[in-house]
mmCIF file of C-alpha atoms in Angstrom:
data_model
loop_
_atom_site.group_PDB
_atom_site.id
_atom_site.type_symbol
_atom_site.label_atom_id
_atom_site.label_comp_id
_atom_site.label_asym_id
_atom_site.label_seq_id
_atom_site.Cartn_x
_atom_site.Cartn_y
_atom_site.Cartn_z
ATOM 1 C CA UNK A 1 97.777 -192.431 23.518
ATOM 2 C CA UNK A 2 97.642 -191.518 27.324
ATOM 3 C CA UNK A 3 96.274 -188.356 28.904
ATOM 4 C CA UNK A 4 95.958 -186.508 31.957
ATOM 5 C CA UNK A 5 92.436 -184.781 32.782
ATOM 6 C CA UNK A 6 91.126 -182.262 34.993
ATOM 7 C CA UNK A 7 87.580 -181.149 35.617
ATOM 8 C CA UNK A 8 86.665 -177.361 36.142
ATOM 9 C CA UNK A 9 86.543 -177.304 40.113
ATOM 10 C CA UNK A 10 89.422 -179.296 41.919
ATOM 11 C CA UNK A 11 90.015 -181.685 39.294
ATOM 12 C CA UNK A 12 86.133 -183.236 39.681
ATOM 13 C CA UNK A 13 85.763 -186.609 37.679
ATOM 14 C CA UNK A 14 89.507 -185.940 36.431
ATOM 15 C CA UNK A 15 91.375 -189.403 35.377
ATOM 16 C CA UNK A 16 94.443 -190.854 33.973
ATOM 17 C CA UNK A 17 93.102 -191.829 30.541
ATOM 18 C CA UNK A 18 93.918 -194.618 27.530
ATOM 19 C CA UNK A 19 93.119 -194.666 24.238
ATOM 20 C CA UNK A 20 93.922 -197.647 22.164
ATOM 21 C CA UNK A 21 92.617 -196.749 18.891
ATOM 22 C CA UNK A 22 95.223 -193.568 18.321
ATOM 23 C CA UNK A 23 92.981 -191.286 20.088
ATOM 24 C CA UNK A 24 89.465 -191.854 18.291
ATOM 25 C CA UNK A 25 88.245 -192.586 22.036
ATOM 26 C CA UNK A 26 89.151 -192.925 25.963
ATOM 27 C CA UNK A 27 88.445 -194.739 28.759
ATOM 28 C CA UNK A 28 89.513 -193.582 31.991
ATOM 29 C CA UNK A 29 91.675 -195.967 33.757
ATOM 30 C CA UNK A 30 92.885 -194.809 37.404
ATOM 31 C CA UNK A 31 93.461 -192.123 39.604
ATOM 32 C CA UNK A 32 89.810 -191.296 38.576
ATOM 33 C CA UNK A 33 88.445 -188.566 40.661
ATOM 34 C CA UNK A 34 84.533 -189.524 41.366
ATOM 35 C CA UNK A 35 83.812 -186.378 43.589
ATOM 36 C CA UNK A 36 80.028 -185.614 45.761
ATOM 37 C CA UNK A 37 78.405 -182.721 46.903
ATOM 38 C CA UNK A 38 80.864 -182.764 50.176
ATOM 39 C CA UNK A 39 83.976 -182.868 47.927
ATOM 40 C CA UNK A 40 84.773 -186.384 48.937
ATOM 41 C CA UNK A 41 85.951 -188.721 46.724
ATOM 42 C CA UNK A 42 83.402 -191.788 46.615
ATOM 43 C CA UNK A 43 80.858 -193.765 44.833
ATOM 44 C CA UNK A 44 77.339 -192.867 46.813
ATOM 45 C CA UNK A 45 75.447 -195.790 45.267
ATOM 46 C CA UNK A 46 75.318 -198.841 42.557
ATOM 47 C CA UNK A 47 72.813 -197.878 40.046
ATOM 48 C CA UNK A 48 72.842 -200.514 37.363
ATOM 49 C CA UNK A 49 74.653 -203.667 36.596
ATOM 50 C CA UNK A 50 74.324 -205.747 33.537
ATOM 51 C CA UNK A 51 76.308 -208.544 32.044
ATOM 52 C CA UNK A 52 76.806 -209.934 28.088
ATOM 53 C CA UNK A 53 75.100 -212.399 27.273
ATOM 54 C CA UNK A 54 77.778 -214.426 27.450
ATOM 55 C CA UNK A 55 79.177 -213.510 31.058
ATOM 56 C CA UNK A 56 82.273 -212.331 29.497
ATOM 57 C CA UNK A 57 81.847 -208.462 30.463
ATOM 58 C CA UNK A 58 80.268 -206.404 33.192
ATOM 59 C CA UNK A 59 78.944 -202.548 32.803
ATOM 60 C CA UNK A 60 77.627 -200.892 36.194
ATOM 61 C CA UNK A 61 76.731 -197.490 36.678
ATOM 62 C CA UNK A 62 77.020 -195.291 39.856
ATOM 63 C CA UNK A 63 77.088 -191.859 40.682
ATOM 64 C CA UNK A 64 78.656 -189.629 43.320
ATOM 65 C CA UNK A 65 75.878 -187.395 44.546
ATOM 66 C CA UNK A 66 76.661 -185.048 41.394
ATOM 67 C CA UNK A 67 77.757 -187.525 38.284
ATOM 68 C CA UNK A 68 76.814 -190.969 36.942
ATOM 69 C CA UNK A 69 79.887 -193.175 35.198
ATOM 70 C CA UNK A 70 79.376 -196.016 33.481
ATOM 71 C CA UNK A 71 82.319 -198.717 33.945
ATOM 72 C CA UNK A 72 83.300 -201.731 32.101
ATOM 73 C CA UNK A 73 85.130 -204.701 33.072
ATOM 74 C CA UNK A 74 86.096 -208.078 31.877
ATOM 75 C CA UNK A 75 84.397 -210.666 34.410
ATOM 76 C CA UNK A 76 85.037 -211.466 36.617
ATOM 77 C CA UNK A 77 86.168 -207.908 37.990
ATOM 78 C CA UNK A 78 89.052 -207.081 40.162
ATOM 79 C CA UNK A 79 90.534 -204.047 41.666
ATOM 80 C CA UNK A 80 92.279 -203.470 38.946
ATOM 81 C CA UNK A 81 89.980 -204.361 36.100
ATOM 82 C CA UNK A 82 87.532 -201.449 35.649
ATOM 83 C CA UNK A 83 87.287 -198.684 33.038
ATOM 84 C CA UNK A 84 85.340 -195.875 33.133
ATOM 85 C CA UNK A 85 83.828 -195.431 29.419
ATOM 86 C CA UNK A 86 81.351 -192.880 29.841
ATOM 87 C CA UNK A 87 80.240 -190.097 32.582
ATOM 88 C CA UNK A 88 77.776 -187.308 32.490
ATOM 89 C CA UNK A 89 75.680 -184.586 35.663
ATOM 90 C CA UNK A 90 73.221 -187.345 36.977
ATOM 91 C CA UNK A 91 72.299 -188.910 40.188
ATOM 92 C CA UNK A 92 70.682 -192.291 38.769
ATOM 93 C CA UNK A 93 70.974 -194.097 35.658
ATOM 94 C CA UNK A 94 70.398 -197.431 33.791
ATOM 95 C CA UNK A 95 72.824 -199.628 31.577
ATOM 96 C CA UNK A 96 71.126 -202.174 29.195
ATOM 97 C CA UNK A 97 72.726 -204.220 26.137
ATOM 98 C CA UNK A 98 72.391 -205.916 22.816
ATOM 99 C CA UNK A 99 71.024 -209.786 23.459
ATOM 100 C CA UNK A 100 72.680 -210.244 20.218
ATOM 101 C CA UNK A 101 75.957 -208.482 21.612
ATOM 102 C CA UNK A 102 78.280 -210.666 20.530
ATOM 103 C CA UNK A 103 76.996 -210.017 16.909
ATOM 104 C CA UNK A 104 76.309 -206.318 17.275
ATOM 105 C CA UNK A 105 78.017 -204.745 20.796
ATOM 106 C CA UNK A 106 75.158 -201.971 21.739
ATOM 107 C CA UNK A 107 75.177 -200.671 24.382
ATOM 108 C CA UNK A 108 72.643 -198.012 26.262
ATOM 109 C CA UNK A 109 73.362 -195.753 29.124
ATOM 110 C CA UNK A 110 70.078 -193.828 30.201
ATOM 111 C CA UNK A 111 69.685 -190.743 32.408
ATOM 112 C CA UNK A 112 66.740 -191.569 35.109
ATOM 113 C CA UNK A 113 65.390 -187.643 35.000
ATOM 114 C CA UNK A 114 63.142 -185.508 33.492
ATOM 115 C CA UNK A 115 64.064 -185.400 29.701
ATOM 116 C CA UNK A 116 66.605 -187.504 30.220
ATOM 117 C CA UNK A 117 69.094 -188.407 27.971
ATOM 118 C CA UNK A 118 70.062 -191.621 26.320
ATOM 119 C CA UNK A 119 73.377 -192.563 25.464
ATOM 120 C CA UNK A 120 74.241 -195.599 22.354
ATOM 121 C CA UNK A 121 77.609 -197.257 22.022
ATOM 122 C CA UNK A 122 77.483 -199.545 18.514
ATOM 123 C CA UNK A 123 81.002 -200.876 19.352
ATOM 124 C CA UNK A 124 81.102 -202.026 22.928
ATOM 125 C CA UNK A 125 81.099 -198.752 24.769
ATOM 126 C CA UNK A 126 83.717 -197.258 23.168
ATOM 127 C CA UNK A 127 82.269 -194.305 21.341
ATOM 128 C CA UNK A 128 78.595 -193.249 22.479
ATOM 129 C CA UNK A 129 75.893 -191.092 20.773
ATOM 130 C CA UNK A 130 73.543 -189.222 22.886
ATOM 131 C CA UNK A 131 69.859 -189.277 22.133
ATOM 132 C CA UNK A 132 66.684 -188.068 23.665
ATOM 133 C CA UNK A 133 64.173 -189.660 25.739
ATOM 134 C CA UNK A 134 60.355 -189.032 24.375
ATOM 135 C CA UNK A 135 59.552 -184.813 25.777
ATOM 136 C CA UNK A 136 57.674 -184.539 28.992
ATOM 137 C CA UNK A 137 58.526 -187.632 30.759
ATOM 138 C CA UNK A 138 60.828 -189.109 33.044
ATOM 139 C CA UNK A 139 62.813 -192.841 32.110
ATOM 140 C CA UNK A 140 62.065 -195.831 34.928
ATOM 141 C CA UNK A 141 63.237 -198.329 32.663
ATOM 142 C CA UNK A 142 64.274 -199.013 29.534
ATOM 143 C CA UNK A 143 64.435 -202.593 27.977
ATOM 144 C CA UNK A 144 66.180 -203.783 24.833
ATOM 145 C CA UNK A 145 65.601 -206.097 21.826
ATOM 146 C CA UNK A 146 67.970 -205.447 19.429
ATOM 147 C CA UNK A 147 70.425 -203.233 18.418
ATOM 148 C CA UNK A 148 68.172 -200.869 17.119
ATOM 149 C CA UNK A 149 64.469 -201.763 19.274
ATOM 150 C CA UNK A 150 64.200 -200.709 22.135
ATOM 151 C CA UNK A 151 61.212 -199.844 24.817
ATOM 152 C CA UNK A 152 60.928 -197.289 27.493
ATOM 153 C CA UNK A 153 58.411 -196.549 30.522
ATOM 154 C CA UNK A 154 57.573 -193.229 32.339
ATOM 155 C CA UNK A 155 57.853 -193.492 35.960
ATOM 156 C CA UNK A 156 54.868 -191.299 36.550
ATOM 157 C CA UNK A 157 52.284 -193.049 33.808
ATOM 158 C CA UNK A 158 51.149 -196.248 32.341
ATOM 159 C CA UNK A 159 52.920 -194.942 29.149
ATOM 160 C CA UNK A 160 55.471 -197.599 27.082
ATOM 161 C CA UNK A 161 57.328 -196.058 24.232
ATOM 162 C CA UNK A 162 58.936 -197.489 21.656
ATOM 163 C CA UNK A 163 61.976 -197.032 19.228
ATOM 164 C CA UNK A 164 63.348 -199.015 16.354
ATOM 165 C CA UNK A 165 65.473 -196.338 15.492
ATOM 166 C CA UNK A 166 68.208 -196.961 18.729
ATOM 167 C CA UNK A 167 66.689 -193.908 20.126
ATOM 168 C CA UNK A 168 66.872 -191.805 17.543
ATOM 169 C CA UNK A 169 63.101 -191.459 16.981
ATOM 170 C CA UNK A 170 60.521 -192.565 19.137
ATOM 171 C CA UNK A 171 56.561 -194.151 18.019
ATOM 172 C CA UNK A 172 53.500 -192.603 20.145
ATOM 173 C CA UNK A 173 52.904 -194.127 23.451
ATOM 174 C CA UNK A 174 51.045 -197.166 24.073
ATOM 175 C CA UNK A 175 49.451 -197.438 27.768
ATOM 176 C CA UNK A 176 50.242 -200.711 29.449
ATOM 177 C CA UNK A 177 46.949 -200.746 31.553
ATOM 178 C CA UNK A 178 46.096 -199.682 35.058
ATOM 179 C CA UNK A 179 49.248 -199.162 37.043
ATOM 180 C CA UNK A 180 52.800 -197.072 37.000
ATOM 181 C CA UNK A 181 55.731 -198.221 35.510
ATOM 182 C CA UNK A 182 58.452 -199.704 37.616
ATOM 183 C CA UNK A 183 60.456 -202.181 35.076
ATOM 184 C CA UNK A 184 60.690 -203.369 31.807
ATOM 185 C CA UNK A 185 61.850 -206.942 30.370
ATOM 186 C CA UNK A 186 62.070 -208.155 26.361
ATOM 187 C CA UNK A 187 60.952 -211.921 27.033
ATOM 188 C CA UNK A 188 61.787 -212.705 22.778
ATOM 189 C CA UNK A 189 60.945 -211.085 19.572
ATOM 190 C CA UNK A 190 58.144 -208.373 20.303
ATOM 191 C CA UNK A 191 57.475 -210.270 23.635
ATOM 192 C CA UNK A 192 57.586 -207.311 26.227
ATOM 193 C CA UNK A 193 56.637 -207.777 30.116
ATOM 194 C CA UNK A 194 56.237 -204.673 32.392
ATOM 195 C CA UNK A 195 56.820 -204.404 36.088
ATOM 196 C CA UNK A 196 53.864 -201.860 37.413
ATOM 197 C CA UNK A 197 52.139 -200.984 40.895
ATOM 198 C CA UNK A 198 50.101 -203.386 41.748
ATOM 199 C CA UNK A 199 50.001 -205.516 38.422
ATOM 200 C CA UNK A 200 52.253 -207.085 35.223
ATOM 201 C CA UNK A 201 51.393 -206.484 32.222
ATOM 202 C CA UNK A 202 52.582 -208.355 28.743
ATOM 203 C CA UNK A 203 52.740 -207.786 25.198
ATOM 204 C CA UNK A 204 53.152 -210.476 22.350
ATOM 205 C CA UNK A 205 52.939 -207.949 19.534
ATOM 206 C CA UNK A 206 56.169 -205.352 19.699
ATOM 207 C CA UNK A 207 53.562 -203.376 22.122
ATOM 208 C CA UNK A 208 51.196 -202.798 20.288
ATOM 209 C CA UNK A 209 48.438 -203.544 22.498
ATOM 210 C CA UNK A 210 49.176 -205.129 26.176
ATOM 211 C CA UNK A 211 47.291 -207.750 28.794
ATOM 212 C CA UNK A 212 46.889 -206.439 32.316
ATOM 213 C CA UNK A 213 47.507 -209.424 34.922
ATOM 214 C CA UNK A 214 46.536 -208.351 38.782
ATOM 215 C CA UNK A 215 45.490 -211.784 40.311
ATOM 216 C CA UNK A 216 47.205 -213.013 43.286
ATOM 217 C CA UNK A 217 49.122 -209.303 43.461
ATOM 218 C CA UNK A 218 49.007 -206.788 46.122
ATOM 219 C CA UNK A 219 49.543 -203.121 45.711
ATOM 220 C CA UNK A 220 53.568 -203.436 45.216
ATOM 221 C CA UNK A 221 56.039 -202.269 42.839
ATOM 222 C CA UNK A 222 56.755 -205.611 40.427
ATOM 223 C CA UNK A 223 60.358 -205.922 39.022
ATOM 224 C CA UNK A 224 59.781 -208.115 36.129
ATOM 225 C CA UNK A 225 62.735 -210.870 34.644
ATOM 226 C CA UNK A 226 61.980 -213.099 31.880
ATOM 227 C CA UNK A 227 63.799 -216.545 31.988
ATOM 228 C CA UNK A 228 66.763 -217.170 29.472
ATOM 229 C CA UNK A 229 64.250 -220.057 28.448
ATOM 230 C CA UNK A 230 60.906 -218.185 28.232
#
């Protein structure tokens, strides 16, 4: 099935769209309008980028000034290899997926506001589900572990939250010590590391409880990556 958009105000984030399942979803495939504040058609920034597990496919999120899209691409990309799956009003956002995805092909697109929303794909991006974030804070990051486990941190606390539910519900907050969040990183099976200001911290029980590390680090932001060998 093809189809022909246009948004409400000069044909904002309007595309030529595919479906390939008889209409069940979309993805947006060109002359896709990405439109910011000035009315120019651009991409203002890169947001997010993550990969399979398997290098085989690409999802990056960026936003015009006014609305994030999530694409999707077979890698390696090429001009002509990008879809856009998903888009919502947003100026920053996060994509994360599955480690399992090649048995189960989640995928999460999260809204970096206050309240903001979280979007699950169970099938590769193709249809999403929108869920909340936990009230009264505001994502940073947001780290998977499975298809349905996932952990989140408030940018303005020491607060992790976590869901085994894909989003749906969320448990009561576990602080991660002394420090902000900044980033989040599932090192194995209920191994989480956080990125904070001035310190790392690490959990070995699903986050139940978490070691604060400081030695040796200076009052910086820490983005925290577990090796694919940890």
């Amino acid at each position: 099935v093809y189809c022909g958009t246009g948004g409400a105000v000069n044909g904002d984030e309007s595309a030529f769209s595919v479906s390939n399942n008889a209409g069940v979803s979309f993805d947006q495939e060109s002359i896709i309008d990405t439109r910011n504040v000035a009315g120019v058609n651009t991409v203002v920034a890169i947001q997010s980028v993550r990969m399979t597990p398997d290098g085989s496919t690409v999802f990056m999120v960026t936003d015009d000034g006014t609305q994030l899209s999530l694409w999707k691409s077979a890698s390696p990309g090429s001009a002509v290899s990008w879809s856009r799956v998903r888009n919502f009003a947003g100026t920053a956002g996060i994509v994360r997926v599955n480690p399992d995805y090649a048995n189960s092909p989640v995928v999460y697109f999260a809204d970096v506001a206050a309240g903001g929303a979280i979007h699950r794909s169970g099938n590769g991006g193709d249809i999403f589900a929108t869920r909340a974030s936990p009230a009264g804070i505001t994502p940073v990051d947001l780290a998977v572990q499975d298809a349905n486990t996932i952990y989140l941190a408030d940018v303005a606390s020491t607060n992790i939250y976590k869901s085994t539910t894909g989003a749906w519900t969320w448990g009561l907050p576990k602080s991660s010590g002394t420090g902000n969040c900044i980033s989040l990183d599932v090192a194995m099976t209920d191994y989480l590391i956080v990125g904070k200001v001035g310190a790392v911290s690490y959990s070995s029980n699903g986050g139940d409880s978490y070691t604060r590390v400081s030695t040796g680090l200076g009052a910086n932001n820490y983005q925290v990556l577990a090796d694919d060998d940890f």
